Amino acid sequence: MALRPTRPQSRSDQLAERKAAQGDVFLREVDDALREDQLFHALRRYGKPVGALVVAGLVGLAGWLWYDYHKATVAGEQGERMTIALDQLEAGRVQTSSDSMAPLVKDGGPGYRAAAQLTQAGIAAQQNKTDDAAKLLAAVAADQSAPQAYRDLATIREVAITMDKLPPEKVVERLKPLAVPGNAWFGSAGELLGVAYLKQGKNDLAGPLFAAMAKDKTVPASIRERARQLAGTLGVDTIDDPKALIAQGQAQQGPADAGAQ
């Protein structure tokens, strides 16, 4: 059967097609420009909020960690004192709670001492006493007798509240060991580490890290959403294997570092 001849486009059809093509080009240019602009503003948009959210989100964790630790230990005077102090904090009696924890900070066992210091640090941070909070957190992070979960939490908190003063290299040094898939603090540490990479101009490391967090279902949903947005801004798609994605970014960084030497 013979095919019907193709009907010539009318003038209006030609104009509409040309306009659509021009629109596609314009949208692509806008998208490219937006990516550059979003990346330029990524630090200002997420840098301080990330630190603030980490601090706010972790303030209550000291109490939870203490409770978990307390379940595995014999209840005694220290446990009762910690319970009273946390009840006072929940009731809004902040200074009274901090005072109640002072004896635990001075003479408490490793777990109680660390939990009290973490809680006092959270109180100080919320009162904008950053230096006091940082000292308490540094003490916990350096305390080899404290449970490792407490020490890791203290490290993340200390970096979060002092990030504006720390060089990005120092942030990377302290948080890279914690910002790995499978670690309990992958999301919290990874978010801060990603911001440090952005400050260093290492988008090839930041992008895969954000994408890995976005795909990791063990990471809190709020962190995953921010990580997904930042990964997209950096032009990195998420994949199912977060470890492979981070390894890919590090493999790409290796030749670049070798060439720079």
mmCIF file of C-alpha atoms in Angstrom:
data_model
loop_
_atom_site.group_PDB
_atom_site.id
_atom_site.type_symbol
_atom_site.label_atom_id
_atom_site.label_comp_id
_atom_site.label_asym_id
_atom_site.label_seq_id
_atom_site.Cartn_x
_atom_site.Cartn_y
_atom_site.Cartn_z
ATOM 1 C CA MET A 1 0.000 0.000 0.000
ATOM 2 C CA ALA A 2 1.368 3.383 -0.968
ATOM 3 C CA LEU A 3 2.249 5.725 1.827
ATOM 4 C CA ARG A 4 0.493 9.033 2.001
ATOM 5 C CA PRO A 5 2.771 11.975 1.288
ATOM 6 C CA THR A 6 3.963 13.882 4.313
ATOM 7 C CA ARG A 7 1.982 17.019 4.777
ATOM 8 C CA PRO A 8 4.170 20.148 4.607
ATOM 9 C CA GLN A 9 4.344 22.067 7.871
ATOM 10 C CA SER A 10 2.353 25.223 7.997
ATOM 11 C CA ARG A 11 4.065 28.492 8.855
ATOM 12 C CA SER A 12 2.535 28.422 12.347
ATOM 13 C CA ASP A 13 3.787 24.847 12.912
ATOM 14 C CA GLN A 14 7.303 25.837 11.854
ATOM 15 C CA LEU A 15 7.294 28.821 14.212
ATOM 16 C CA ALA A 16 6.007 26.691 17.076
ATOM 17 C CA GLU A 17 8.713 24.059 16.471
ATOM 18 C CA ARG A 18 11.442 26.713 16.333
ATOM 19 C CA LYS A 19 10.132 28.343 19.495
ATOM 20 C CA ALA A 20 10.107 24.992 21.309
ATOM 21 C CA ALA A 21 13.697 24.283 20.243
ATOM 22 C CA GLN A 22 14.811 27.703 21.413
ATOM 23 C CA GLY A 23 13.008 27.097 24.684
ATOM 24 C CA ASP A 24 14.849 23.802 25.196
ATOM 25 C CA VAL A 25 18.209 25.503 24.643
ATOM 26 C CA PHE A 26 17.252 28.295 27.031
ATOM 27 C CA LEU A 27 16.151 25.836 29.716
ATOM 28 C CA ARG A 28 19.419 23.920 29.420
ATOM 29 C CA GLU A 29 21.382 27.153 29.799
ATOM 30 C CA VAL A 30 19.287 28.133 32.806
ATOM 31 C CA ASP A 31 19.791 24.688 34.345
ATOM 32 C CA ASP A 32 23.579 24.932 33.908
ATOM 33 C CA ALA A 33 23.617 28.421 35.393
ATOM 34 C CA LEU A 34 21.477 27.308 38.302
ATOM 35 C CA ARG A 35 23.828 24.439 39.042
ATOM 36 C CA GLU A 36 26.777 26.823 39.216
ATOM 37 C CA ASP A 37 24.826 29.275 41.354
ATOM 38 C CA GLN A 38 23.546 26.541 43.671
ATOM 39 C CA LEU A 39 27.033 25.173 44.138
ATOM 40 C CA PHE A 40 28.387 28.650 44.857
ATOM 41 C CA HIS A 41 25.759 29.153 47.537
ATOM 42 C CA ALA A 42 25.859 25.590 48.920
ATOM 43 C CA LEU A 43 28.207 26.443 51.746
ATOM 44 C CA ARG A 44 26.265 29.517 52.785
ATOM 45 C CA ARG A 45 23.013 27.594 52.626
ATOM 46 C CA TYR A 46 24.089 24.410 54.349
ATOM 47 C CA GLY A 47 27.335 25.156 56.223
ATOM 48 C CA LYS A 48 26.040 26.799 59.389
ATOM 49 C CA PRO A 49 22.597 25.135 59.311
ATOM 50 C CA VAL A 50 24.273 21.733 59.158
ATOM 51 C CA GLY A 51 26.352 22.537 62.235
ATOM 52 C CA ALA A 52 23.340 23.919 64.070
ATOM 53 C CA LEU A 53 21.191 20.917 63.196
ATOM 54 C CA VAL A 54 23.882 18.509 64.321
ATOM 55 C CA VAL A 55 24.127 20.255 67.673
ATOM 56 C CA ALA A 56 20.355 20.508 68.120
ATOM 57 C CA GLY A 57 19.757 16.943 67.003
ATOM 58 C CA LEU A 58 22.425 15.488 69.257
ATOM 59 C CA VAL A 59 21.643 17.399 72.448
ATOM 60 C CA GLY A 60 19.226 14.687 73.572
ATOM 61 C CA LEU A 61 21.468 11.835 72.518
ATOM 62 C CA ALA A 62 23.582 12.016 75.655
ATOM 63 C CA GLY A 63 20.516 11.128 77.702
ATOM 64 C CA TRP A 64 19.614 8.278 75.380
ATOM 65 C CA LEU A 65 23.156 6.916 75.393
ATOM 66 C CA TRP A 66 23.258 7.151 79.161
ATOM 67 C CA TYR A 67 19.959 5.276 79.417
ATOM 68 C CA ASP A 68 21.300 2.523 77.162
ATOM 69 C CA TYR A 69 24.477 2.345 79.238
ATOM 70 C CA HIS A 70 22.505 2.454 82.479
ATOM 71 C CA LYS A 71 20.437 -0.585 81.506
ATOM 72 C CA ALA A 72 23.615 -2.649 81.324
ATOM 73 C CA THR A 73 24.996 -1.484 84.691
ATOM 74 C CA VAL A 74 23.932 -1.763 88.299
ATOM 75 C CA ALA A 75 21.708 1.103 89.407
ATOM 76 C CA GLY A 76 23.213 3.142 92.217
ATOM 77 C CA GLU A 77 23.741 6.621 93.532
ATOM 78 C CA GLN A 78 25.295 7.844 90.286
ATOM 79 C CA GLY A 79 22.379 6.526 88.260
ATOM 80 C CA GLU A 80 19.886 8.223 90.553
ATOM 81 C CA ARG A 81 21.784 11.509 90.333
ATOM 82 C CA MET A 82 21.850 11.332 86.538
ATOM 83 C CA THR A 83 18.145 10.554 86.405
ATOM 84 C CA ILE A 84 17.346 13.541 88.620
ATOM 85 C CA ALA A 85 19.542 15.827 86.509
ATOM 86 C CA LEU A 86 17.860 14.752 83.266
ATOM 87 C CA ASP A 87 14.413 15.202 84.822
ATOM 88 C CA GLN A 88 15.421 18.725 85.839
ATOM 89 C CA LEU A 89 16.628 19.448 82.323
ATOM 90 C CA GLU A 90 13.380 18.178 80.829
ATOM 91 C CA ALA A 91 11.476 20.449 83.231
ATOM 92 C CA GLY A 92 13.412 23.470 81.982
ATOM 93 C CA ARG A 93 15.571 23.886 85.092
ATOM 94 C CA VAL A 94 18.715 24.096 83.019
ATOM 95 C CA GLN A 95 21.178 25.529 85.527
ATOM 96 C CA THR A 96 19.944 23.257 88.308
ATOM 97 C CA SER A 97 20.392 20.270 86.020
ATOM 98 C CA SER A 98 23.919 21.332 85.110
ATOM 99 C CA ASP A 99 24.785 21.782 88.786
ATOM 100 C CA SER A 100 23.399 18.336 89.592
ATOM 101 C CA MET A 101 25.722 16.798 87.025
ATOM 102 C CA ALA A 102 28.849 18.504 88.382
ATOM 103 C CA PRO A 103 29.652 15.710 90.900
ATOM 104 C CA LEU A 104 29.326 13.137 88.117
ATOM 105 C CA VAL A 105 31.738 15.104 85.937
ATOM 106 C CA LYS A 106 34.219 15.212 88.820
ATOM 107 C CA ASP A 107 33.931 11.748 90.361
ATOM 108 C CA GLY A 108 31.541 9.682 88.242
ATOM 109 C CA GLY A 109 32.377 6.423 86.537
ATOM 110 C CA PRO A 110 33.416 6.526 82.854
ATOM 111 C CA GLY A 111 29.918 6.208 81.423
ATOM 112 C CA TYR A 112 28.202 8.581 83.839
ATOM 113 C CA ARG A 113 31.014 11.128 83.611
ATOM 114 C CA ALA A 114 30.904 11.155 79.807
ATOM 115 C CA ALA A 115 27.098 11.390 79.703
ATOM 116 C CA ALA A 116 27.137 14.289 82.171
ATOM 117 C CA GLN A 117 29.833 16.119 80.207
ATOM 118 C CA LEU A 118 27.966 15.648 76.939
ATOM 119 C CA THR A 119 24.769 16.970 78.470
ATOM 120 C CA GLN A 120 26.548 19.953 80.028
ATOM 121 C CA ALA A 121 28.176 20.652 76.672
ATOM 122 C CA GLY A 122 24.783 20.616 74.975
ATOM 123 C CA ILE A 123 23.451 23.088 77.533
ATOM 124 C CA ALA A 124 26.469 25.370 77.075
ATOM 125 C CA ALA A 125 26.152 25.243 73.281
ATOM 126 C CA GLN A 126 22.480 26.222 73.416
ATOM 127 C CA GLN A 127 23.457 29.131 75.671
ATOM 128 C CA ASN A 128 26.039 30.231 73.053
ATOM 129 C CA LYS A 129 28.912 29.360 75.411
ATOM 130 C CA THR A 130 30.811 27.726 72.580
ATOM 131 C CA ASP A 131 34.233 27.692 74.234
ATOM 132 C CA ASP A 132 32.892 26.016 77.370
ATOM 133 C CA ALA A 133 31.023 23.449 75.303
ATOM 134 C CA ALA A 134 34.077 22.726 73.153
ATOM 135 C CA LYS A 135 36.253 22.098 76.229
ATOM 136 C CA LEU A 136 33.765 19.622 77.665
ATOM 137 C CA LEU A 137 33.439 17.818 74.353
ATOM 138 C CA ALA A 138 37.193 17.683 73.825
ATOM 139 C CA ALA A 139 37.552 16.110 77.263
ATOM 140 C CA VAL A 140 35.078 13.349 76.406
ATOM 141 C CA ALA A 141 36.635 12.722 72.987
ATOM 142 C CA ALA A 142 40.064 12.320 74.585
ATOM 143 C CA ASP A 143 38.872 10.123 77.472
ATOM 144 C CA GLN A 144 40.024 6.618 76.594
ATOM 145 C CA SER A 145 38.038 5.168 79.491
ATOM 146 C CA ALA A 146 34.730 6.493 78.110
ATOM 147 C CA PRO A 147 32.532 4.292 75.895
ATOM 148 C CA GLN A 148 33.492 4.700 72.213
ATOM 149 C CA ALA A 149 29.997 5.843 71.228
ATOM 150 C CA TYR A 150 30.289 8.771 73.652
ATOM 151 C CA ARG A 151 33.745 9.691 72.335
ATOM 152 C CA ASP A 152 32.597 9.637 68.708
ATOM 153 C CA LEU A 153 29.553 11.738 69.535
ATOM 154 C CA ALA A 154 31.750 14.247 71.365
ATOM 155 C CA THR A 155 34.056 14.512 68.356
ATOM 156 C CA ILE A 156 31.167 15.264 65.996
ATOM 157 C CA ARG A 157 29.646 17.795 68.384
ATOM 158 C CA GLU A 158 32.945 19.575 68.949
ATOM 159 C CA VAL A 159 33.585 19.885 65.207
ATOM 160 C CA ALA A 160 30.011 21.064 64.611
ATOM 161 C CA ILE A 161 30.179 23.962 67.070
ATOM 162 C CA THR A 162 33.726 25.040 66.145
ATOM 163 C CA MET A 163 33.570 24.469 62.388
ATOM 164 C CA ASP A 164 33.743 28.174 61.542
ATOM 165 C CA LYS A 165 37.127 28.329 63.293
ATOM 166 C CA LEU A 166 38.575 25.031 62.073
ATOM 167 C CA PRO A 167 40.470 24.702 58.782
ATOM 168 C CA PRO A 168 38.685 22.205 56.510
ATOM 169 C CA GLU A 169 41.758 19.953 56.581
ATOM 170 C CA LYS A 170 41.289 19.504 60.332
ATOM 171 C CA VAL A 171 37.603 18.693 59.879
ATOM 172 C CA VAL A 172 38.504 16.040 57.310
ATOM 173 C CA GLU A 173 41.166 14.578 59.593
ATOM 174 C CA ARG A 174 38.789 14.221 62.527
ATOM 175 C CA LEU A 175 35.592 13.125 60.798
ATOM 176 C CA LYS A 176 36.707 10.998 57.860
ATOM 177 C CA PRO A 177 37.112 7.876 60.056
ATOM 178 C CA LEU A 178 33.490 8.260 61.226
ATOM 179 C CA ALA A 179 31.920 9.214 57.886
ATOM 180 C CA VAL A 180 31.782 5.725 56.401
ATOM 181 C CA PRO A 181 28.776 3.558 55.492
ATOM 182 C CA GLY A 182 27.896 1.221 58.330
ATOM 183 C CA ASN A 183 29.118 3.567 61.047
ATOM 184 C CA ALA A 184 26.412 4.749 63.432
ATOM 185 C CA TRP A 185 27.461 8.371 62.836
ATOM 186 C CA PHE A 186 27.756 8.152 59.033
ATOM 187 C CA GLY A 187 25.064 10.763 58.401
ATOM 188 C CA SER A 188 26.045 13.290 61.069
ATOM 189 C CA ALA A 189 29.793 13.040 60.425
ATOM 190 C CA GLY A 190 29.373 12.729 56.661
ATOM 191 C CA GLU A 191 27.336 15.901 56.366
ATOM 192 C CA LEU A 192 30.033 17.957 58.084
ATOM 193 C CA LEU A 193 32.781 16.186 56.148
ATOM 194 C CA GLY A 194 31.015 16.964 52.875
ATOM 195 C CA VAL A 195 30.877 20.661 53.736
ATOM 196 C CA ALA A 196 34.614 20.555 54.507
ATOM 197 C CA TYR A 197 35.270 18.983 51.106
ATOM 198 C CA LEU A 198 33.279 21.788 49.464
ATOM 199 C CA LYS A 199 35.365 24.369 51.294
ATOM 200 C CA GLN A 200 38.476 22.639 49.945
ATOM 201 C CA GLY A 201 37.064 22.712 46.431
ATOM 202 C CA LYS A 202 37.038 18.901 46.333
ATOM 203 C CA ASN A 203 33.646 18.505 44.697
ATOM 204 C CA ASP A 204 34.749 15.114 43.335
ATOM 205 C CA LEU A 205 34.818 13.838 46.925
ATOM 206 C CA ALA A 206 31.845 15.792 48.262
ATOM 207 C CA GLY A 207 29.439 14.683 45.530
ATOM 208 C CA PRO A 208 29.883 10.917 45.961
ATOM 209 C CA LEU A 209 29.783 11.286 49.747
ATOM 210 C CA PHE A 210 26.471 13.187 49.680
ATOM 211 C CA ALA A 211 25.049 10.679 47.194
ATOM 212 C CA ALA A 212 26.080 7.758 49.408
ATOM 213 C CA MET A 213 24.347 9.331 52.409
ATOM 214 C CA ALA A 214 21.233 10.032 50.348
ATOM 215 C CA LYS A 215 20.984 6.366 49.411
ATOM 216 C CA ASP A 216 21.796 4.906 52.832
ATOM 217 C CA LYS A 217 18.529 4.008 54.567
ATOM 218 C CA THR A 218 20.204 3.936 57.986
ATOM 219 C CA VAL A 219 20.884 7.685 57.738
ATOM 220 C CA PRO A 220 18.160 9.944 59.237
ATOM 221 C CA ALA A 221 15.627 11.091 56.648
ATOM 222 C CA SER A 222 16.342 14.802 57.122
ATOM 223 C CA ILE A 223 20.058 14.282 56.447
ATOM 224 C CA ARG A 224 19.306 12.060 53.458
ATOM 225 C CA GLU A 225 17.124 14.743 51.908
ATOM 226 C CA ARG A 226 19.752 17.477 52.287
ATOM 227 C CA ALA A 227 22.422 15.105 50.982
ATOM 228 C CA ARG A 228 20.271 14.235 47.969
ATOM 229 C CA GLN A 229 19.852 17.918 47.107
ATOM 230 C CA LEU A 230 23.564 18.628 47.423
ATOM 231 C CA ALA A 231 24.496 15.551 45.400
ATOM 232 C CA GLY A 232 22.167 16.718 42.649
ATOM 233 C CA THR A 233 23.658 20.201 42.752
ATOM 234 C CA LEU A 234 27.073 18.628 42.242
ATOM 235 C CA GLY A 235 25.776 16.550 39.338
ATOM 236 C CA VAL A 236 26.106 13.170 41.074
ATOM 237 C CA ASP A 237 23.377 10.551 40.871
ATOM 238 C CA THR A 238 22.679 8.195 43.759
ATOM 239 C CA ILE A 239 23.335 4.468 43.410
ATOM 240 C CA ASP A 240 22.421 1.449 45.489
ATOM 241 C CA ASP A 241 25.935 0.773 46.819
ATOM 242 C CA PRO A 242 27.173 3.722 48.940
ATOM 243 C CA LYS A 243 30.573 2.116 49.593
ATOM 244 C CA ALA A 244 31.213 1.764 45.864
ATOM 245 C CA LEU A 245 30.234 5.382 45.288
ATOM 246 C CA ILE A 246 32.693 6.707 47.876
ATOM 247 C CA ALA A 247 35.430 4.400 46.536
ATOM 248 C CA GLN A 248 34.788 5.785 43.060
ATOM 249 C CA GLY A 249 35.312 9.348 44.274
ATOM 250 C CA GLN A 250 38.496 8.429 46.138
ATOM 251 C CA ALA A 251 39.840 6.560 43.100
ATOM 252 C CA GLN A 252 39.301 9.657 40.973
ATOM 253 C CA GLN A 253 41.057 11.792 43.575
ATOM 254 C CA GLY A 254 44.137 9.514 43.651
ATOM 255 C CA PRO A 255 45.402 10.259 40.108
ATOM 256 C CA ALA A 256 44.668 13.959 40.589
ATOM 257 C CA ASP A 257 46.791 14.060 43.748
ATOM 258 C CA ALA A 258 49.597 12.139 42.025
ATOM 259 C CA GLY A 259 49.588 14.538 39.104
ATOM 260 C CA ALA A 260 49.790 17.527 41.417
ATOM 261 C CA GLN A 261 53.011 16.240 43.027
#
